[in-house]
């Protein structure tokens, strides 16, 4: 019983962090953030839970950013900007995913669009000024 309670506590903490942060963290970032409050947390536990959350559709993977997989707890369709220099990932809530894009993809593929992840890459404002 105690082991199950610990597992759920860790699992809930990982998911809560992903849903509240705007950082779009990697597994190691999640681990480093939660380790001080959950001393018995392992990096393997973080990886296993991230894989489970991704499979269940509770989080999304942004793919590799500078060679490291990054995650987002916001599963609603939205736009990202990824800096190819520093690896920063930003949500762009003022830009919506056009419904006509989903319709065009569905027509072109002959299938159904269930989700859209739209990401732009380039140099962020901070890197551009340095």
mmCIF file with all atom_site columns, C-alpha atoms in Angstrom:
data_model
loop_
_atom_site.group_PDB
_atom_site.id
_atom_site.type_symbol
_atom_site.label_atom_id
_atom_site.label_alt_id
_atom_site.label_comp_id
_atom_site.label_asym_id
_atom_site.label_entity_id
_atom_site.label_seq_id
_atom_site.pdbx_PDB_ins_code
_atom_site.Cartn_x
_atom_site.Cartn_y
_atom_site.Cartn_z
_atom_site.occupancy
_atom_site.B_iso_or_equiv
_atom_site.pdbx_formal_charge
_atom_site.auth_seq_id
_atom_site.auth_comp_id
_atom_site.auth_asym_id
_atom_site.auth_atom_id
_atom_site.pdbx_PDB_model_num
ATOM 1   C CA . UNK A 1 1   ? 0.000  0.000  0.000   1.00 0.00 ? 1   UNK A CA 1
ATOM 2   C CA . UNK A 1 2   ? 2.765  2.443  0.939   1.00 0.00 ? 2   UNK A CA 1
ATOM 3   C CA . UNK A 1 3   ? 4.629  1.726  -2.324  1.00 0.00 ? 3   UNK A CA 1
ATOM 4   C CA . UNK A 1 4   ? 1.490  2.463  -4.349  1.00 0.00 ? 4   UNK A CA 1
ATOM 5   C CA . UNK A 1 5   ? 0.919  5.704  -2.439  1.00 0.00 ? 5   UNK A CA 1
ATOM 6   C CA . UNK A 1 6   ? 4.536  6.761  -3.132  1.00 0.00 ? 6   UNK A CA 1
ATOM 7   C CA . UNK A 1 7   ? 4.146  5.908  -6.829  1.00 0.00 ? 7   UNK A CA 1
ATOM 8   C CA . UNK A 1 8   ? 0.979  7.972  -7.146  1.00 0.00 ? 8   UNK A CA 1
ATOM 9   C CA . UNK A 1 9   ? 2.554  10.860 -5.227  1.00 0.00 ? 9   UNK A CA 1
ATOM 10  C CA . UNK A 1 10  ? 5.494  10.899 -7.632  1.00 0.00 ? 10  UNK A CA 1
ATOM 11  C CA . UNK A 1 11  ? 3.270  10.450 -10.688 1.00 0.00 ? 11  UNK A CA 1
ATOM 12  C CA . UNK A 1 12  ? 0.923  13.228 -9.577  1.00 0.00 ? 12  UNK A CA 1
ATOM 13  C CA . UNK A 1 13  ? 3.842  15.569 -8.845  1.00 0.00 ? 13  UNK A CA 1
ATOM 14  C CA . UNK A 1 14  ? 5.357  14.981 -12.295 1.00 0.00 ? 14  UNK A CA 1
ATOM 15  C CA . UNK A 1 15  ? 2.062  15.629 -14.084 1.00 0.00 ? 15  UNK A CA 1
ATOM 16  C CA . UNK A 1 16  ? 1.251  18.668 -11.929 1.00 0.00 ? 16  UNK A CA 1
ATOM 17  C CA . UNK A 1 17  ? 4.641  20.205 -12.685 1.00 0.00 ? 17  UNK A CA 1
ATOM 18  C CA . UNK A 1 18  ? 4.208  19.652 -16.432 1.00 0.00 ? 18  UNK A CA 1
ATOM 19  C CA . UNK A 1 19  ? 0.779  21.262 -16.364 1.00 0.00 ? 19  UNK A CA 1
ATOM 20  C CA . UNK A 1 20  ? 1.875  24.336 -14.383 1.00 0.00 ? 20  UNK A CA 1
ATOM 21  C CA . UNK A 1 21  ? 5.235  25.154 -15.975 1.00 0.00 ? 21  UNK A CA 1
ATOM 22  C CA . UNK A 1 22  ? 5.775  27.130 -19.162 1.00 0.00 ? 22  UNK A CA 1
ATOM 23  C CA . UNK A 1 23  ? 9.340  25.807 -19.526 1.00 0.00 ? 23  UNK A CA 1
ATOM 24  C CA . UNK A 1 24  ? 8.569  22.801 -21.756 1.00 0.00 ? 24  UNK A CA 1
ATOM 25  C CA . UNK A 1 25  ? 10.980 20.691 -19.698 1.00 0.00 ? 25  UNK A CA 1
ATOM 26  C CA . UNK A 1 26  ? 13.064 17.664 -20.510 1.00 0.00 ? 26  UNK A CA 1
ATOM 27  C CA . UNK A 1 27  ? 12.985 14.584 -18.263 1.00 0.00 ? 27  UNK A CA 1
ATOM 28  C CA . UNK A 1 28  ? 16.119 15.820 -16.505 1.00 0.00 ? 28  UNK A CA 1
ATOM 29  C CA . UNK A 1 29  ? 14.591 19.247 -15.932 1.00 0.00 ? 29  UNK A CA 1
ATOM 30  C CA . UNK A 1 30  ? 11.513 17.599 -14.364 1.00 0.00 ? 30  UNK A CA 1
ATOM 31  C CA . UNK A 1 31  ? 13.774 15.415 -12.211 1.00 0.00 ? 31  UNK A CA 1
ATOM 32  C CA . UNK A 1 32  ? 15.934 18.353 -11.054 1.00 0.00 ? 32  UNK A CA 1
ATOM 33  C CA . UNK A 1 33  ? 12.866 20.426 -10.180 1.00 0.00 ? 33  UNK A CA 1
ATOM 34  C CA . UNK A 1 34  ? 11.110 17.696 -8.177  1.00 0.00 ? 34  UNK A CA 1
ATOM 35  C CA . UNK A 1 35  ? 14.106 15.957 -6.542  1.00 0.00 ? 35  UNK A CA 1
ATOM 36  C CA . UNK A 1 36  ? 14.393 18.445 -3.614  1.00 0.00 ? 36  UNK A CA 1
ATOM 37  C CA . UNK A 1 37  ? 10.788 17.821 -2.547  1.00 0.00 ? 37  UNK A CA 1
ATOM 38  C CA . UNK A 1 38  ? 10.795 14.090 -3.416  1.00 0.00 ? 38  UNK A CA 1
ATOM 39  C CA . UNK A 1 39  ? 14.246 12.804 -2.376  1.00 0.00 ? 39  UNK A CA 1
ATOM 40  C CA . UNK A 1 40  ? 13.572 9.189  -3.424  1.00 0.00 ? 40  UNK A CA 1
ATOM 41  C CA . UNK A 1 41  ? 12.572 10.193 -6.982  1.00 0.00 ? 41  UNK A CA 1
ATOM 42  C CA . UNK A 1 42  ? 14.695 8.564  -9.680  1.00 0.00 ? 42  UNK A CA 1
ATOM 43  C CA . UNK A 1 43  ? 15.325 9.712  -13.221 1.00 0.00 ? 43  UNK A CA 1
ATOM 44  C CA . UNK A 1 44  ? 14.004 6.342  -14.405 1.00 0.00 ? 44  UNK A CA 1
ATOM 45  C CA . UNK A 1 45  ? 10.688 7.015  -12.652 1.00 0.00 ? 45  UNK A CA 1
ATOM 46  C CA . UNK A 1 46  ? 10.454 10.356 -14.440 1.00 0.00 ? 46  UNK A CA 1
ATOM 47  C CA . UNK A 1 47  ? 11.162 8.766  -17.842 1.00 0.00 ? 47  UNK A CA 1
ATOM 48  C CA . UNK A 1 48  ? 8.628  5.954  -17.285 1.00 0.00 ? 48  UNK A CA 1
ATOM 49  C CA . UNK A 1 49  ? 5.907  8.364  -16.220 1.00 0.00 ? 49  UNK A CA 1
ATOM 50  C CA . UNK A 1 50  ? 6.579  10.752 -19.097 1.00 0.00 ? 50  UNK A CA 1
ATOM 51  C CA . UNK A 1 51  ? 6.267  7.844  -21.539 1.00 0.00 ? 51  UNK A CA 1
ATOM 52  C CA . UNK A 1 52  ? 2.994  6.763  -19.904 1.00 0.00 ? 52  UNK A CA 1
ATOM 53  C CA . UNK A 1 53  ? 1.565  10.320 -19.905 1.00 0.00 ? 53  UNK A CA 1
ATOM 54  C CA . UNK A 1 54  ? 2.545  10.748 -23.562 1.00 0.00 ? 54  UNK A CA 1
ATOM 55  C CA . UNK A 1 55  ? 0.943  7.426  -24.529 1.00 0.00 ? 55  UNK A CA 1
ATOM 56  C CA . UNK A 1 56  ? -2.278 8.408  -22.712 1.00 0.00 ? 56  UNK A CA 1
ATOM 57  C CA . UNK A 1 57  ? -2.345 11.817 -24.402 1.00 0.00 ? 57  UNK A CA 1
ATOM 58  C CA . UNK A 1 58  ? -1.972 13.666 -21.080 1.00 0.00 ? 58  UNK A CA 1
ATOM 59  C CA . UNK A 1 59  ? 1.148  15.480 -22.311 1.00 0.00 ? 59  UNK A CA 1
ATOM 60  C CA . UNK A 1 60  ? 2.751  16.049 -25.684 1.00 0.00 ? 60  UNK A CA 1
ATOM 61  C CA . UNK A 1 61  ? 6.310  15.665 -26.846 1.00 0.00 ? 61  UNK A CA 1
ATOM 62  C CA . UNK A 1 62  ? 7.805  18.567 -28.747 1.00 0.00 ? 62  UNK A CA 1
ATOM 63  C CA . UNK A 1 63  ? 10.457 16.243 -30.102 1.00 0.00 ? 63  UNK A CA 1
ATOM 64  C CA . UNK A 1 64  ? 14.153 16.851 -29.681 1.00 0.00 ? 64  UNK A CA 1
ATOM 65  C CA . UNK A 1 65  ? 15.317 20.374 -28.947 1.00 0.00 ? 65  UNK A CA 1
ATOM 66  C CA . UNK A 1 66  ? 19.110 20.555 -29.101 1.00 0.00 ? 66  UNK A CA 1
ATOM 67  C CA . UNK A 1 67  ? 19.152 16.756 -28.947 1.00 0.00 ? 67  UNK A CA 1
ATOM 68  C CA . UNK A 1 68  ? 16.920 16.399 -25.858 1.00 0.00 ? 68  UNK A CA 1
ATOM 69  C CA . UNK A 1 69  ? 13.220 15.485 -25.894 1.00 0.00 ? 69  UNK A CA 1
ATOM 70  C CA . UNK A 1 70  ? 11.041 18.233 -24.392 1.00 0.00 ? 70  UNK A CA 1
ATOM 71  C CA . UNK A 1 71  ? 7.471  17.975 -23.102 1.00 0.00 ? 71  UNK A CA 1
ATOM 72  C CA . UNK A 1 72  ? 4.386  20.157 -22.749 1.00 0.00 ? 72  UNK A CA 1
ATOM 73  C CA . UNK A 1 73  ? 1.544  19.630 -20.295 1.00 0.00 ? 73  UNK A CA 1
ATOM 74  C CA . UNK A 1 74  ? -0.766 21.757 -22.443 1.00 0.00 ? 74  UNK A CA 1
ATOM 75  C CA . UNK A 1 75  ? -2.327 19.346 -24.937 1.00 0.00 ? 75  UNK A CA 1
ATOM 76  C CA . UNK A 1 76  ? -4.617 21.907 -26.563 1.00 0.00 ? 76  UNK A CA 1
ATOM 77  C CA . UNK A 1 77  ? -3.559 22.840 -30.114 1.00 0.00 ? 77  UNK A CA 1
ATOM 78  C CA . UNK A 1 78  ? -1.188 25.788 -29.882 1.00 0.00 ? 78  UNK A CA 1
ATOM 79  C CA . UNK A 1 79  ? 1.873  27.250 -31.554 1.00 0.00 ? 79  UNK A CA 1
ATOM 80  C CA . UNK A 1 80  ? 5.478  27.027 -30.325 1.00 0.00 ? 80  UNK A CA 1
ATOM 81  C CA . UNK A 1 81  ? 8.633  28.946 -31.184 1.00 0.00 ? 81  UNK A CA 1
ATOM 82  C CA . UNK A 1 82  ? 11.859 27.010 -30.610 1.00 0.00 ? 82  UNK A CA 1
ATOM 83  C CA . UNK A 1 83  ? 15.196 28.818 -30.524 1.00 0.00 ? 83  UNK A CA 1
ATOM 84  C CA . UNK A 1 84  ? 17.809 26.796 -32.394 1.00 0.00 ? 84  UNK A CA 1
ATOM 85  C CA . UNK A 1 85  ? 20.590 28.587 -30.560 1.00 0.00 ? 85  UNK A CA 1
ATOM 86  C CA . UNK A 1 86  ? 19.687 28.420 -26.837 1.00 0.00 ? 86  UNK A CA 1
ATOM 87  C CA . UNK A 1 87  ? 16.921 25.788 -26.940 1.00 0.00 ? 87  UNK A CA 1
ATOM 88  C CA . UNK A 1 88  ? 14.248 28.031 -25.402 1.00 0.00 ? 88  UNK A CA 1
ATOM 89  C CA . UNK A 1 89  ? 10.690 26.982 -26.189 1.00 0.00 ? 89  UNK A CA 1
ATOM 90  C CA . UNK A 1 90  ? 7.906  29.565 -26.100 1.00 0.00 ? 90  UNK A CA 1
ATOM 91  C CA . UNK A 1 91  ? 4.154  29.222 -26.380 1.00 0.00 ? 91  UNK A CA 1
ATOM 92  C CA . UNK A 1 92  ? 2.662  31.746 -28.795 1.00 0.00 ? 92  UNK A CA 1
ATOM 93  C CA . UNK A 1 93  ? -0.936 32.006 -27.533 1.00 0.00 ? 93  UNK A CA 1
ATOM 94  C CA . UNK A 1 94  ? -1.671 35.042 -29.705 1.00 0.00 ? 94  UNK A CA 1
ATOM 95  C CA . UNK A 1 95  ? -1.276 32.845 -32.804 1.00 0.00 ? 95  UNK A CA 1
ATOM 96  C CA . UNK A 1 96  ? -3.938 30.206 -33.292 1.00 0.00 ? 96  UNK A CA 1
ATOM 97  C CA . UNK A 1 97  ? -3.729 27.077 -35.385 1.00 0.00 ? 97  UNK A CA 1
ATOM 98  C CA . UNK A 1 98  ? -5.954 27.871 -38.378 1.00 0.00 ? 98  UNK A CA 1
ATOM 99  C CA . UNK A 1 99  ? -8.897 25.487 -38.716 1.00 0.00 ? 99  UNK A CA 1
ATOM 100 C CA . UNK A 1 100 ? -8.498 25.661 -42.492 1.00 0.00 ? 100 UNK A CA 1
ATOM 101 C CA . UNK A 1 101 ? -5.034 24.116 -42.069 1.00 0.00 ? 101 UNK A CA 1
ATOM 102 C CA . UNK A 1 102 ? -6.558 21.098 -40.305 1.00 0.00 ? 102 UNK A CA 1
ATOM 103 C CA . UNK A 1 103 ? -9.230 20.851 -43.017 1.00 0.00 ? 103 UNK A CA 1
ATOM 104 C CA . UNK A 1 104 ? -6.644 21.094 -45.812 1.00 0.00 ? 104 UNK A CA 1
ATOM 105 C CA . UNK A 1 105 ? -4.522 18.352 -44.231 1.00 0.00 ? 105 UNK A CA 1
ATOM 106 C CA . UNK A 1 106 ? -7.572 16.114 -43.782 1.00 0.00 ? 106 UNK A CA 1
ATOM 107 C CA . UNK A 1 107 ? -8.582 16.620 -47.430 1.00 0.00 ? 107 UNK A CA 1
ATOM 108 C CA . UNK A 1 108 ? -5.058 16.069 -48.699 1.00 0.00 ? 108 UNK A CA 1
ATOM 109 C CA . UNK A 1 109 ? -4.427 12.957 -46.619 1.00 0.00 ? 109 UNK A CA 1
ATOM 110 C CA . UNK A 1 110 ? -7.920 11.516 -46.955 1.00 0.00 ? 110 UNK A CA 1
ATOM 111 C CA . UNK A 1 111 ? -7.874 11.028 -43.193 1.00 0.00 ? 111 UNK A CA 1
ATOM 112 C CA . UNK A 1 112 ? -8.908 12.828 -40.033 1.00 0.00 ? 112 UNK A CA 1
ATOM 113 C CA . UNK A 1 113 ? -6.805 15.322 -38.075 1.00 0.00 ? 113 UNK A CA 1
ATOM 114 C CA . UNK A 1 114 ? -6.986 14.664 -34.342 1.00 0.00 ? 114 UNK A CA 1
ATOM 115 C CA . UNK A 1 115 ? -4.302 17.050 -33.192 1.00 0.00 ? 115 UNK A CA 1
ATOM 116 C CA . UNK A 1 116 ? -1.966 19.662 -34.582 1.00 0.00 ? 116 UNK A CA 1
ATOM 117 C CA . UNK A 1 117 ? 1.389  20.739 -33.217 1.00 0.00 ? 117 UNK A CA 1
ATOM 118 C CA . UNK A 1 118 ? 2.699  23.762 -35.039 1.00 0.00 ? 118 UNK A CA 1
ATOM 119 C CA . UNK A 1 119 ? 6.268  24.771 -34.245 1.00 0.00 ? 119 UNK A CA 1
ATOM 120 C CA . UNK A 1 120 ? 8.452  27.481 -35.678 1.00 0.00 ? 120 UNK A CA 1
ATOM 121 C CA . UNK A 1 121 ? 12.211 27.441 -35.316 1.00 0.00 ? 121 UNK A CA 1
ATOM 122 C CA . UNK A 1 122 ? 14.668 30.295 -35.438 1.00 0.00 ? 122 UNK A CA 1
ATOM 123 C CA . UNK A 1 123 ? 16.652 32.587 -33.195 1.00 0.00 ? 123 UNK A CA 1
ATOM 124 C CA . UNK A 1 124 ? 14.816 34.030 -30.173 1.00 0.00 ? 124 UNK A CA 1
ATOM 125 C CA . UNK A 1 125 ? 14.875 37.737 -29.384 1.00 0.00 ? 125 UNK A CA 1
ATOM 126 C CA . UNK A 1 126 ? 17.387 37.309 -26.570 1.00 0.00 ? 126 UNK A CA 1
ATOM 127 C CA . UNK A 1 127 ? 19.864 35.367 -28.696 1.00 0.00 ? 127 UNK A CA 1
ATOM 128 C CA . UNK A 1 128 ? 19.391 37.743 -31.633 1.00 0.00 ? 128 UNK A CA 1
ATOM 129 C CA . UNK A 1 129 ? 20.452 40.730 -29.512 1.00 0.00 ? 129 UNK A CA 1
ATOM 130 C CA . UNK A 1 130 ? 23.549 38.998 -28.059 1.00 0.00 ? 130 UNK A CA 1
#
